[in-house]
GROMACS .gro file of C-alpha atoms in nm:
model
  240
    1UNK     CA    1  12.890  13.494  17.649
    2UNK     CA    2  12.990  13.780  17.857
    3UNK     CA    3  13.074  13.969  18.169
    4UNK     CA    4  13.086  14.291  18.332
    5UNK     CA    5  12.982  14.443  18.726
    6UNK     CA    6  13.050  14.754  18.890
    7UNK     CA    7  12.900  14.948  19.198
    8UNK     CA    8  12.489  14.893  19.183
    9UNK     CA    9  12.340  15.255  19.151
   10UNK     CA   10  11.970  15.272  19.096
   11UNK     CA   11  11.914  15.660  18.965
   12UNK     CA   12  11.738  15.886  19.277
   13UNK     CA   13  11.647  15.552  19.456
   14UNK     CA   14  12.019  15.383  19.596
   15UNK     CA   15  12.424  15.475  19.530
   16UNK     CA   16  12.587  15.207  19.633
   17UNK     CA   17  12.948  15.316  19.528
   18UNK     CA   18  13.193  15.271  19.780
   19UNK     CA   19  12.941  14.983  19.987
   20UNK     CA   20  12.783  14.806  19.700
   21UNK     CA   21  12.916  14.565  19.432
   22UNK     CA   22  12.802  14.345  19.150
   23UNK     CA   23  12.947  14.082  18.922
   24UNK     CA   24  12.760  13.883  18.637
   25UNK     CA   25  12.825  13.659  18.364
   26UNK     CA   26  12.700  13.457  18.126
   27UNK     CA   27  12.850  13.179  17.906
   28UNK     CA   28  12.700  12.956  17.607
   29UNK     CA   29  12.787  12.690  17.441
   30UNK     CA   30  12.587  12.616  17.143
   31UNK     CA   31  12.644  12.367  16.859
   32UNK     CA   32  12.408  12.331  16.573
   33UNK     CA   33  12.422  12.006  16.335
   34UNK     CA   34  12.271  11.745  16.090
   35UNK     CA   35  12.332  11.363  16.039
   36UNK     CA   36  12.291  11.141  15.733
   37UNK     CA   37  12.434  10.845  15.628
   38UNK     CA   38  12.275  10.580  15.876
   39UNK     CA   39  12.063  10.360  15.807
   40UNK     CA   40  11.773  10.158  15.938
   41UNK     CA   41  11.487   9.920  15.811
   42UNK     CA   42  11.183   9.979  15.718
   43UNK     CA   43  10.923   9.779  15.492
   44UNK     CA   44  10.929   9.760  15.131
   45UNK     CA   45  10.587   9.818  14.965
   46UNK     CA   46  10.553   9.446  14.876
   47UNK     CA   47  10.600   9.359  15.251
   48UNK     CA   48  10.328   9.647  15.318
   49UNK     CA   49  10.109   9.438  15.110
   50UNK     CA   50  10.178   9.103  15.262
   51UNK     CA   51  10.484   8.969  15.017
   52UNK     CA   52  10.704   8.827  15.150
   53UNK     CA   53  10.841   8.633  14.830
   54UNK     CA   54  11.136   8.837  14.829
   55UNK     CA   55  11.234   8.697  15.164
   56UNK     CA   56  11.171   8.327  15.110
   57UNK     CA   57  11.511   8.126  15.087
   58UNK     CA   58  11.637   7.870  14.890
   59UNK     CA   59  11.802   7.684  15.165
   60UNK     CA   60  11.601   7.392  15.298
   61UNK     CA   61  11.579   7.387  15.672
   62UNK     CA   62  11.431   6.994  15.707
   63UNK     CA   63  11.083   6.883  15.610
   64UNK     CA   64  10.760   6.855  15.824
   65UNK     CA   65  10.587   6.558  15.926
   66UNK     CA   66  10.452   6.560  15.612
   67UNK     CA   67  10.746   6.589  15.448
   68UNK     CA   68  10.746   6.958  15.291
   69UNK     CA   69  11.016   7.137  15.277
   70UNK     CA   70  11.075   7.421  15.557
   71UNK     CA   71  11.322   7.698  15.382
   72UNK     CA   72  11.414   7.998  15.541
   73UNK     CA   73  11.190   8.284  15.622
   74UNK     CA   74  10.877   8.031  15.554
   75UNK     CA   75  10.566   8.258  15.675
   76UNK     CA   76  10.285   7.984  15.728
   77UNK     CA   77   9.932   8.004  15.766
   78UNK     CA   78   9.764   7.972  16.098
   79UNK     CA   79   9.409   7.890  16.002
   80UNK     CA   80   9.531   7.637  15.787
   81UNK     CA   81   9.691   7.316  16.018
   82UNK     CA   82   9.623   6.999  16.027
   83UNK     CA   83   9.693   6.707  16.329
   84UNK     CA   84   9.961   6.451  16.164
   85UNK     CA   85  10.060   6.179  16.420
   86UNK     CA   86  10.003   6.387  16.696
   87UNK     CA   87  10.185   6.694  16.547
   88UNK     CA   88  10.037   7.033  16.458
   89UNK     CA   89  10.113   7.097  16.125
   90UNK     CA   90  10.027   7.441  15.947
   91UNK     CA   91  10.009   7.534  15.518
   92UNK     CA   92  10.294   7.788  15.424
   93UNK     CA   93  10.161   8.077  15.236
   94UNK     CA   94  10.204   7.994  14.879
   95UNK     CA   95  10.533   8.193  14.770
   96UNK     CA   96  10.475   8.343  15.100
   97UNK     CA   97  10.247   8.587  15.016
   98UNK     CA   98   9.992   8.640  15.283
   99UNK     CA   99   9.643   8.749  15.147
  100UNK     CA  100   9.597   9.137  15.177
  101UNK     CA  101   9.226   9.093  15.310
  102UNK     CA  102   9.010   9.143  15.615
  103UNK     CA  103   9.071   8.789  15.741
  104UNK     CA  104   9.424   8.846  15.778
  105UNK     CA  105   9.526   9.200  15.831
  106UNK     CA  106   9.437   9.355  16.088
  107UNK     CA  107   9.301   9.745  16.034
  108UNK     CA  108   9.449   9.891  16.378
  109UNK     CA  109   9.855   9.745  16.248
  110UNK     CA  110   9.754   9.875  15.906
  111UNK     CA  111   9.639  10.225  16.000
  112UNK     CA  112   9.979  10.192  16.264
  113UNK     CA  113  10.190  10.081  15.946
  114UNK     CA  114  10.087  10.439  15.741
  115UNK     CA  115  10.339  10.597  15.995
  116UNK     CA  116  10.601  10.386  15.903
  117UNK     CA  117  10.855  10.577  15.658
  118UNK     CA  118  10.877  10.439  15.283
  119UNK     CA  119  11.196  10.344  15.203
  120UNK     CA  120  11.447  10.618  15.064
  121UNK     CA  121  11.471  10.667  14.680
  122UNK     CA  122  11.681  10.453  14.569
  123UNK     CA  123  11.680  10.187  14.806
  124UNK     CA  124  11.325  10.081  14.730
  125UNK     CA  125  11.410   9.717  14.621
  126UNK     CA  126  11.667   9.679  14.938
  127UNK     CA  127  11.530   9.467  15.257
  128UNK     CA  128  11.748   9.583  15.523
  129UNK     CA  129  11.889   9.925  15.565
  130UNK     CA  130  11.710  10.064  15.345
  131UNK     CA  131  11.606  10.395  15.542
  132UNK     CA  132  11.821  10.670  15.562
  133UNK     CA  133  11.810  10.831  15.889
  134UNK     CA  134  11.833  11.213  15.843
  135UNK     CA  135  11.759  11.446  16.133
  136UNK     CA  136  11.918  11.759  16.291
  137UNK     CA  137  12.118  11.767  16.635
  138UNK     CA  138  12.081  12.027  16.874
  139UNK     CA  139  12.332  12.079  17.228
  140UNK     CA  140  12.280  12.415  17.371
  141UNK     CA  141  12.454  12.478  17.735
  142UNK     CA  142  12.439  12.775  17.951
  143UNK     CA  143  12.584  12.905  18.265
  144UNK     CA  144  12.462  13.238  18.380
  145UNK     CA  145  12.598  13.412  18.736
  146UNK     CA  146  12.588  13.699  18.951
  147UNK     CA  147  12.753  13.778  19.292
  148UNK     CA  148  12.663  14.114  19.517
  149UNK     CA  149  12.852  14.242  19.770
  150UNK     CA  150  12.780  14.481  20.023
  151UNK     CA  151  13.022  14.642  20.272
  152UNK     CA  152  12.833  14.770  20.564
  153UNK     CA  153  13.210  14.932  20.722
  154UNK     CA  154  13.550  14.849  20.758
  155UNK     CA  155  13.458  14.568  20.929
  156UNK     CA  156  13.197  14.349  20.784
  157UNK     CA  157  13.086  14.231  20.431
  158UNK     CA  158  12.816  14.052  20.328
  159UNK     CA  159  12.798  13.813  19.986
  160UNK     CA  160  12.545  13.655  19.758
  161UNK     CA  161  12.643  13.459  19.468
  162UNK     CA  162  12.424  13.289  19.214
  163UNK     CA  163  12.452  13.025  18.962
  164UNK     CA  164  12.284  12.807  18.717
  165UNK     CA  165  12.394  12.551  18.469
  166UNK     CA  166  12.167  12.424  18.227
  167UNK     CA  167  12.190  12.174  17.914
  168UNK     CA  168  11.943  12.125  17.636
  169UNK     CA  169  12.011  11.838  17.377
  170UNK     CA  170  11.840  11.581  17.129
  171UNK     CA  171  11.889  11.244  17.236
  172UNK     CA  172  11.777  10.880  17.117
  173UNK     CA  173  11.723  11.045  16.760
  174UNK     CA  174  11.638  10.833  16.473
  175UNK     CA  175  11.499  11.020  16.194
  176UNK     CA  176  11.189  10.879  16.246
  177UNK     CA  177  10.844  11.078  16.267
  178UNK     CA  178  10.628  11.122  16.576
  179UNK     CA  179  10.455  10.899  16.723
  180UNK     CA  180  10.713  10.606  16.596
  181UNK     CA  181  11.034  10.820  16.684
  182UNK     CA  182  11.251  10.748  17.017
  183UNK     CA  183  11.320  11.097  17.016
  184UNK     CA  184  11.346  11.277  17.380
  185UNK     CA  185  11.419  11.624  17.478
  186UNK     CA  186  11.635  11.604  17.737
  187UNK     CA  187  11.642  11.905  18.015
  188UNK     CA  188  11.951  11.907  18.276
  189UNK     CA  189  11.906  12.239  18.490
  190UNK     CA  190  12.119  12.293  18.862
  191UNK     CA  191  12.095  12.594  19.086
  192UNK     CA  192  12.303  12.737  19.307
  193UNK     CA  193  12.237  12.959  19.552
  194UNK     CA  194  12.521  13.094  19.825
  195UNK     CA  195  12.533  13.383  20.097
  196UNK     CA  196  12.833  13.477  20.310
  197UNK     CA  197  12.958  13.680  20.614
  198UNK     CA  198  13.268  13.817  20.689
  199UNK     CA  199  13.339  14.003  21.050
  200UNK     CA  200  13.672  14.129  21.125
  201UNK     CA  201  13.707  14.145  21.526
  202UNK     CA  202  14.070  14.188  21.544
  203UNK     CA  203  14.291  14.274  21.263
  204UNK     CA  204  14.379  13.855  21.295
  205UNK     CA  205  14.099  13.678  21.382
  206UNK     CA  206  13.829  13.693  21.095
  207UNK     CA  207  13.435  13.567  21.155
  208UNK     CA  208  13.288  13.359  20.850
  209UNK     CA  209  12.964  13.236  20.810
  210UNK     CA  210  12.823  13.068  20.502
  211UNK     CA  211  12.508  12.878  20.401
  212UNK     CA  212  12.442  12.750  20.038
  213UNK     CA  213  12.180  12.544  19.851
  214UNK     CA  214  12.195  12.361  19.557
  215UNK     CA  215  11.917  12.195  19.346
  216UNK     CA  216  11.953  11.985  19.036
  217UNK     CA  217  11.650  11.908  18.795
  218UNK     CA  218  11.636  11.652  18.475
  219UNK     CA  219  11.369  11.578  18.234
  220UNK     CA  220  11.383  11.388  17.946
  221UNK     CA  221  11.033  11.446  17.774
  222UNK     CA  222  10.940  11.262  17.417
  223UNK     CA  223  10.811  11.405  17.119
  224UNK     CA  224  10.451  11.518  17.145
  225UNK     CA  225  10.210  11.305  16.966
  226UNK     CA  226   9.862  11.206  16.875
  227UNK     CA  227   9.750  10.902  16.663
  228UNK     CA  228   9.435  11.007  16.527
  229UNK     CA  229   9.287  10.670  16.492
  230UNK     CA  230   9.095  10.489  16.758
  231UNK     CA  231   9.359  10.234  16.891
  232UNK     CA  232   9.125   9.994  16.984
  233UNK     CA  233   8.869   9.890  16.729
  234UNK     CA  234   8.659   9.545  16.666
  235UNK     CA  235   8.882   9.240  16.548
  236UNK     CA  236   8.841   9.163  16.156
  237UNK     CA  237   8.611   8.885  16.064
  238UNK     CA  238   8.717   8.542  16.140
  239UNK     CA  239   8.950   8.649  16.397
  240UNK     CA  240   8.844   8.632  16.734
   0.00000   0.00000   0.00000
């Protein structure tokens, strides 16, 4: 940043040396950055395909009524169920794979999956974390000011001051793309505006008389996006 003021002078228009005054200064702040080494989830191209073998325990949870085993992460199917003794019972996908057709996945989550990252090389066979978040940080702060003062004698003054802080940052990032990302661009702007009067009737009693006004402003505004896919589109057949 920077300062600097002196008497106002405008070249054959106003010379205000001696009457008037100016002050202005501006500071910064801004800090430029990157992250990596966080990690999130994201599927694995055999999930993208409907396999979930890979996620299929060993453990056995119980059986169901008709006495199956129910291990961990089961997926089952629900157009396959049966009724026993009252009980709904449905068919787990065999090796819980889940049949990559028409009658099961749906085109509007498939066209919504495409946005979803791949995992990061090298952490292709991983199920969790397997997404390395990289992105860019941004923090950028300024305060610019100015105050004017005019003497119109020995005896009064008049003031004007101005000020404005303001704050631009990246917040919620994730390192994922728009429209998926959480990202926002956050906006924190406050004015302040002041004017002053100064009247000396007797070399000790002084006049003052001030009025101010302040205004403070946030947005916090997300990455624009557009999915170009209709979002709404008939359901697959046998579903609905």
């Amino acid at each position: 940043g920077g300062s600097g003021g002196g008497p106002v002078r405008i070249p054959k228009v106003y010379n205000g040396r001696d009457k008037t005054f100016f002050y202005a200064s501006l500071e910064l702040y801004i800090v430029r950055g990157a992250n990596a080494g966080t990690y999130t989830t994201v599927p694995t191209a055999a999930y993208r395909n409907g396999d979930f073998s890979a996620a299929l325990g060993t453990k056995s949870l119980g059986t169901d009524p008709l006495g199956r085993a129910i291990l961990q992460n089961m997926i089952y199917d629900p157009k396959n169920q049966q009724t026993v003794n009252g009980q709904v019972v449905r068919t787990p996908f065999p090796n819980n794979i889940i049949p990559n057709n028409s009658l099961y996945m749906d085109p509007v989550a498939q066209n919504i999956q495409k946005l979803i990252p791949v995992p990061t090389t090298g952490r292709e066979s991983m199920l969790v974390n397997n997404f390395e978040q990289i992105y860019n940080t941004r923090e950028i702060r300024d305060i610019p000011s100015i105050k004017v003062d005019h003497n119109f004698g020995v005896k009064s003054h008049l003031s004007f001051f101005f000020s404005s802080q303001g704050s631009h940052t990246d917040s919620t990032l994730d390192g994922l793309p728009a429209p998926l990302t959480g990202e926002q661009k956050r906006k924190i702007r406050s004015y302040t505006y002041r004017f002053t009067y100064d009247y000396s009737v007797t070399p000790t009693l002084l006049v003052h008389a001030g009025t101010g006004y302040v205004r403070w402003t946030a947005d916090a505004v997300g990455v624009p996006s557009e999915v170009a896919y209709p979002a709404a589109s008939p359901p697959p057949a046998g579903i609905g």
